[in-house]
């Protein structure tokens, strides 16, 4: 695993927050839908830097982060008022599986239980991303995608969760049959994270008042 890739990943988790604070101080924020995810990634990056430097069990952090991540995405898609019931059904499904997993959790990292949560989260992202693009095609055909903060953020979500879920499905196979490729597997996961954080940075940049 490249240590430079890890530090780049951590730095890119901090930059969007800095830009967000700068825009906030200048009262130059167009919407606040990106704030929860930006703050969450910033705090996660600080904690991950601490873990790398001093070492720490991350199992509890992973439990909390997964829940907060879903809630941040749920908040982002709350601008979609037409599919409120569907959005809440996804939330109910996620929280139910999350609580069931907690009843059997033994304070360790888990993969099989997480797979169900990641699947729900990935499906949530894909469904509401499709709904967003469909709405844009029908109601705002003149929209310039590369000028939209939502476009960058949603694209980042789709790339990250599609990649992360695909890798999660391959985890058992890689551990059993391709351990020599495990470092490449970790680097690929980091790459998906990097793409998401770069697109988040663009989203914050585009989320300024015109």
PDB file of N, CA, C and O in Angstrom, residues 3-44:
ATOM      1  N   UNK A   3       2.094   4.707   0.881  1.00  0.00           N
ATOM      2  CA  UNK A   3       1.853   5.667   1.958  1.00  0.00           C
ATOM      3  C   UNK A   3       1.519   7.041   1.381  1.00  0.00           C
ATOM      4  O   UNK A   3       0.741   7.810   1.972  1.00  0.00           O
ATOM      5  N   UNK A   4       2.056   7.328   0.177  1.00  0.00           N
ATOM      6  CA  UNK A   4       1.756   8.614  -0.461  1.00  0.00           C
ATOM      7  C   UNK A   4       0.291   8.680  -0.876  1.00  0.00           C
ATOM      8  O   UNK A   4      -0.342   9.735  -0.778  1.00  0.00           O
ATOM      9  N   UNK A   5      -0.245   7.551  -1.327  1.00  0.00           N
ATOM     10  CA  UNK A   5      -1.657   7.491  -1.708  1.00  0.00           C
ATOM     11  C   UNK A   5      -2.546   7.713  -0.494  1.00  0.00           C
ATOM     12  O   UNK A   5      -3.574   8.383  -0.577  1.00  0.00           O
ATOM     13  N   UNK A   6      -2.126   7.156   0.640  1.00  0.00           N
ATOM     14  CA  UNK A   6      -2.903   7.314   1.872  1.00  0.00           C
ATOM     15  C   UNK A   6      -2.933   8.771   2.313  1.00  0.00           C
ATOM     16  O   UNK A   6      -3.992   9.315   2.660  1.00  0.00           O
ATOM     17  N   UNK A   7      -1.774   9.417   2.311  1.00  0.00           N
ATOM     18  CA  UNK A   7      -1.727  10.820   2.745  1.00  0.00           C
ATOM     19  C   UNK A   7      -2.460  11.739   1.765  1.00  0.00           C
ATOM     20  O   UNK A   7      -3.069  12.730   2.182  1.00  0.00           O
ATOM     21  N   UNK A   8      -2.411  11.412   0.476  1.00  0.00           N
ATOM     22  CA  UNK A   8      -3.181  12.182  -0.498  1.00  0.00           C
ATOM     23  C   UNK A   8      -4.667  12.041  -0.218  1.00  0.00           C
ATOM     24  O   UNK A   8      -5.434  13.017  -0.270  1.00  0.00           O
ATOM     25  N   UNK A   9      -5.070  10.814   0.120  1.00  0.00           N
ATOM     26  CA  UNK A   9      -6.462  10.526   0.483  1.00  0.00           C
ATOM     27  C   UNK A   9      -6.886  11.342   1.702  1.00  0.00           C
ATOM     28  O   UNK A   9      -7.981  11.927   1.728  1.00  0.00           O
ATOM     29  N   UNK A  10      -6.020  11.434   2.711  1.00  0.00           N
ATOM     30  CA  UNK A  10      -6.340  12.190   3.922  1.00  0.00           C
ATOM     31  C   UNK A  10      -6.400  13.693   3.649  1.00  0.00           C
ATOM     32  O   UNK A  10      -7.295  14.391   4.128  1.00  0.00           O
ATOM     33  N   UNK A  11      -5.455  14.188   2.866  1.00  0.00           N
ATOM     34  CA  UNK A  11      -5.421  15.618   2.549  1.00  0.00           C
ATOM     35  C   UNK A  11      -6.668  16.027   1.772  1.00  0.00           C
ATOM     36  O   UNK A  11      -7.270  17.081   2.031  1.00  0.00           O
ATOM     37  N   UNK A  12      -7.071  15.169   0.836  1.00  0.00           N
ATOM     38  CA  UNK A  12      -8.258  15.469   0.034  1.00  0.00           C
ATOM     39  C   UNK A  12      -9.540  15.372   0.852  1.00  0.00           C
ATOM     40  O   UNK A  12     -10.602  15.793   0.394  1.00  0.00           O
ATOM     41  N   UNK A  13      -9.454  14.813   2.044  1.00  0.00           N
ATOM     42  CA  UNK A  13     -10.598  14.818   2.939  1.00  0.00           C
ATOM     43  C   UNK A  13     -10.704  16.106   3.730  1.00  0.00           C
ATOM     44  O   UNK A  13     -11.769  16.435   4.275  1.00  0.00           O
ATOM     45  N   UNK A  14      -9.609  16.860   3.772  1.00  0.00           N
ATOM     46  CA  UNK A  14      -9.559  18.107   4.543  1.00  0.00           C
ATOM     47  C   UNK A  14      -9.847  19.325   3.667  1.00  0.00           C
ATOM     48  O   UNK A  14     -10.529  20.261   4.094  1.00  0.00           O
ATOM     49  N   UNK A  15      -9.356  19.319   2.427  1.00  0.00           N
ATOM     50  CA  UNK A  15      -9.503  20.472   1.538  1.00  0.00           C
ATOM     51  C   UNK A  15     -10.960  20.900   1.306  1.00  0.00           C
ATOM     52  O   UNK A  15     -11.262  22.103   1.336  1.00  0.00           O
ATOM     53  N   UNK A  16     -11.895  19.953   1.052  1.00  0.00           N
ATOM     54  CA  UNK A  16     -13.284  20.400   0.852  1.00  0.00           C
ATOM     55  C   UNK A  16     -13.845  21.149   2.044  1.00  0.00           C
ATOM     56  O   UNK A  16     -14.593  22.117   1.879  1.00  0.00           O
ATOM     57  N   UNK A  17     -13.466  20.727   3.253  1.00  0.00           N
ATOM     58  CA  UNK A  17     -13.947  21.408   4.460  1.00  0.00           C
ATOM     59  C   UNK A  17     -13.374  22.819   4.543  1.00  0.00           C
ATOM     60  O   UNK A  17     -14.090  23.764   4.897  1.00  0.00           O
ATOM     61  N   UNK A  18     -12.100  22.967   4.221  1.00  0.00           N
ATOM     62  CA  UNK A  18     -11.472  24.292   4.240  1.00  0.00           C
ATOM     63  C   UNK A  18     -12.173  25.224   3.256  1.00  0.00           C
ATOM     64  O   UNK A  18     -12.477  26.381   3.574  1.00  0.00           O
ATOM     65  N   UNK A  19     -12.435  24.709   2.041  1.00  0.00           N
ATOM     66  CA  UNK A  19     -13.129  25.512   1.037  1.00  0.00           C
ATOM     67  C   UNK A  19     -14.548  25.833   1.478  1.00  0.00           C
ATOM     68  O   UNK A  19     -15.037  26.953   1.269  1.00  0.00           O
ATOM     69  N   UNK A  20     -15.203  24.881   2.135  1.00  0.00           N
ATOM     70  CA  UNK A  20     -16.556  25.105   2.639  1.00  0.00           C
ATOM     71  C   UNK A  20     -16.574  26.213   3.684  1.00  0.00           C
ATOM     72  O   UNK A  20     -17.429  27.109   3.650  1.00  0.00           O
ATOM     73  N   UNK A  21     -15.633  26.169   4.629  1.00  0.00           N
ATOM     74  CA  UNK A  21     -15.544  27.199   5.665  1.00  0.00           C
ATOM     75  C   UNK A  21     -15.257  28.567   5.029  1.00  0.00           C
ATOM     76  O   UNK A  21     -15.841  29.582   5.430  1.00  0.00           O
ATOM     77  N   UNK A  22     -14.363  28.584   4.042  1.00  0.00           N
ATOM     78  CA  UNK A  22     -14.032  29.830   3.349  1.00  0.00           C
ATOM     79  C   UNK A  22     -15.275  30.430   2.682  1.00  0.00           C
ATOM     80  O   UNK A  22     -15.539  31.635   2.801  1.00  0.00           O
ATOM     81  N   UNK A  23     -16.045  29.580   2.003  1.00  0.00           N
ATOM     82  CA  UNK A  23     -17.274  30.049   1.363  1.00  0.00           C
ATOM     83  C   UNK A  23     -18.293  30.516   2.400  1.00  0.00           C
ATOM     84  O   UNK A  23     -19.020  31.493   2.181  1.00  0.00           O
ATOM     85  N   UNK A  24     -18.354  29.793   3.524  1.00  0.00           N
ATOM     86  CA  UNK A  24     -19.286  30.165   4.584  1.00  0.00           C
ATOM     87  C   UNK A  24     -18.936  31.530   5.171  1.00  0.00           C
ATOM     88  O   UNK A  24     -19.818  32.370   5.396  1.00  0.00           O
ATOM     89  N   UNK A  25     -17.661  31.771   5.411  1.00  0.00           N
ATOM     90  CA  UNK A  25     -17.227  33.050   5.968  1.00  0.00           C
ATOM     91  C   UNK A  25     -17.495  34.191   4.999  1.00  0.00           C
ATOM     92  O   UNK A  25     -17.774  35.319   5.410  1.00  0.00           O
ATOM     93  N   UNK A  26     -17.426  33.885   3.715  1.00  0.00           N
ATOM     94  CA  UNK A  26     -17.709  34.894   2.693  1.00  0.00           C
ATOM     95  C   UNK A  26     -19.197  34.979   2.370  1.00  0.00           C
ATOM     96  O   UNK A  26     -19.598  35.766   1.509  1.00  0.00           O
ATOM     97  N   UNK A  27     -19.999  34.141   3.072  1.00  0.00           N
ATOM     98  CA  UNK A  27     -21.441  34.047   2.802  1.00  0.00           C
ATOM     99  C   UNK A  27     -21.699  33.785   1.328  1.00  0.00           C
ATOM    100  O   UNK A  27     -22.531  34.421   0.672  1.00  0.00           O
ATOM    101  N   UNK A  28     -20.942  32.800   0.834  1.00  0.00           N
ATOM    102  CA  UNK A  28     -20.939  32.513  -0.595  1.00  0.00           C
ATOM    103  C   UNK A  28     -21.360  31.072  -0.869  1.00  0.00           C
ATOM    104  O   UNK A  28     -20.861  30.430  -1.778  1.00  0.00           O
ATOM    105  N   UNK A  29     -22.286  30.527  -0.047  1.00  0.00           N
ATOM    106  CA  UNK A  29     -22.760  29.162  -0.221  1.00  0.00           C
ATOM    107  C   UNK A  29     -24.138  29.178  -0.875  1.00  0.00           C
ATOM    108  O   UNK A  29     -25.045  29.870  -0.413  1.00  0.00           O
ATOM    109  N   UNK A  30     -24.292  28.412  -1.943  1.00  0.00           N
ATOM    110  CA  UNK A  30     -25.553  28.368  -2.675  1.00  0.00           C
ATOM    111  C   UNK A  30     -26.590  27.499  -1.961  1.00  0.00           C
ATOM    112  O   UNK A  30     -27.742  27.895  -1.796  1.00  0.00           O
ATOM    113  N   UNK A  31     -26.200  26.288  -1.546  1.00  0.00           N
ATOM    114  CA  UNK A  31     -27.071  25.404  -0.770  1.00  0.00           C
ATOM    115  C   UNK A  31     -26.248  24.737   0.340  1.00  0.00           C
ATOM    116  O   UNK A  31     -25.016  24.759   0.305  1.00  0.00           O
ATOM    117  N   UNK A  32     -26.950  24.115   1.286  1.00  0.00           N
ATOM    118  CA  UNK A  32     -26.273  23.493   2.425  1.00  0.00           C
ATOM    119  C   UNK A  32     -26.371  21.960   2.404  1.00  0.00           C
ATOM    120  O   UNK A  32     -26.060  21.306   3.386  1.00  0.00           O
ATOM    121  N   UNK A  33     -26.779  21.402   1.270  1.00  0.00           N
ATOM    122  CA  UNK A  33     -26.950  19.956   1.189  1.00  0.00           C
ATOM    123  C   UNK A  33     -25.623  19.191   1.273  1.00  0.00           C
ATOM    124  O   UNK A  33     -25.600  18.020   1.636  1.00  0.00           O
ATOM    125  N   UNK A  34     -24.520  19.852   0.948  1.00  0.00           N
ATOM    126  CA  UNK A  34     -23.212  19.189   0.964  1.00  0.00           C
ATOM    127  C   UNK A  34     -22.506  19.296   2.307  1.00  0.00           C
ATOM    128  O   UNK A  34     -21.482  18.641   2.519  1.00  0.00           O
ATOM    129  N   UNK A  35     -23.044  20.093   3.211  1.00  0.00           N
ATOM    130  CA  UNK A  35     -22.352  20.365   4.477  1.00  0.00           C
ATOM    131  C   UNK A  35     -22.148  19.112   5.328  1.00  0.00           C
ATOM    132  O   UNK A  35     -21.023  18.861   5.797  1.00  0.00           O
ATOM    133  N   UNK A  36     -23.176  18.280   5.585  1.00  0.00           N
ATOM    134  CA  UNK A  36     -22.967  17.110   6.455  1.00  0.00           C
ATOM    135  C   UNK A  36     -21.881  16.168   5.952  1.00  0.00           C
ATOM    136  O   UNK A  36     -21.019  15.738   6.734  1.00  0.00           O
ATOM    137  N   UNK A  37     -21.905  15.820   4.660  1.00  0.00           N
ATOM    138  CA  UNK A  37     -20.895  14.901   4.127  1.00  0.00           C
ATOM    139  C   UNK A  37     -19.507  15.512   4.181  1.00  0.00           C
ATOM    140  O   UNK A  37     -18.522  14.830   4.503  1.00  0.00           O
ATOM    141  N   UNK A  38     -19.392  16.795   3.891  1.00  0.00           N
ATOM    142  CA  UNK A  38     -18.093  17.466   3.919  1.00  0.00           C
ATOM    143  C   UNK A  38     -17.510  17.461   5.331  1.00  0.00           C
ATOM    144  O   UNK A  38     -16.323  17.172   5.522  1.00  0.00           O
ATOM    145  N   UNK A  39     -18.343  17.769   6.317  1.00  0.00           N
ATOM    146  CA  UNK A  39     -17.892  17.761   7.716  1.00  0.00           C
ATOM    147  C   UNK A  39     -17.537  16.346   8.176  1.00  0.00           C
ATOM    148  O   UNK A  39     -16.553  16.144   8.905  1.00  0.00           O
ATOM    149  N   UNK A  40     -18.336  15.377   7.760  1.00  0.00           N
ATOM    150  CA  UNK A  40     -18.077  13.990   8.157  1.00  0.00           C
ATOM    151  C   UNK A  40     -16.739  13.502   7.604  1.00  0.00           C
ATOM    152  O   UNK A  40     -15.947  12.887   8.337  1.00  0.00           O
ATOM    153  N   UNK A  41     -16.472  13.771   6.346  1.00  0.00           N
ATOM    154  CA  UNK A  41     -15.216  13.338   5.740  1.00  0.00           C
ATOM    155  C   UNK A  41     -14.034  14.051   6.379  1.00  0.00           C
ATOM    156  O   UNK A  41     -12.969  13.461   6.586  1.00  0.00           O
ATOM    157  N   UNK A  42     -14.209  15.312   6.718  1.00  0.00           N
ATOM    158  CA  UNK A  42     -13.144  16.062   7.401  1.00  0.00           C
ATOM    159  C   UNK A  42     -12.804  15.422   8.749  1.00  0.00           C
ATOM    160  O   UNK A  42     -11.630  15.160   9.047  1.00  0.00           O
ATOM    161  N   UNK A  43     -13.818  15.138   9.561  1.00  0.00           N
ATOM    162  CA  UNK A  43     -13.592  14.524  10.870  1.00  0.00           C
ATOM    163  C   UNK A  43     -13.016  13.118  10.729  1.00  0.00           C
ATOM    164  O   UNK A  43     -12.128  12.710  11.500  1.00  0.00           O
ATOM    165  N   UNK A  44     -13.500  12.379   9.736  1.00  0.00           N
ATOM    166  CA  UNK A  44     -12.983  11.027   9.500  1.00  0.00           C
ATOM    167  C   UNK A  44     -11.514  11.070   9.098  1.00  0.00           C
ATOM    168  O   UNK A  44     -10.725  10.228   9.529  1.00  0.00           O
TER     169      UNK A  44
END
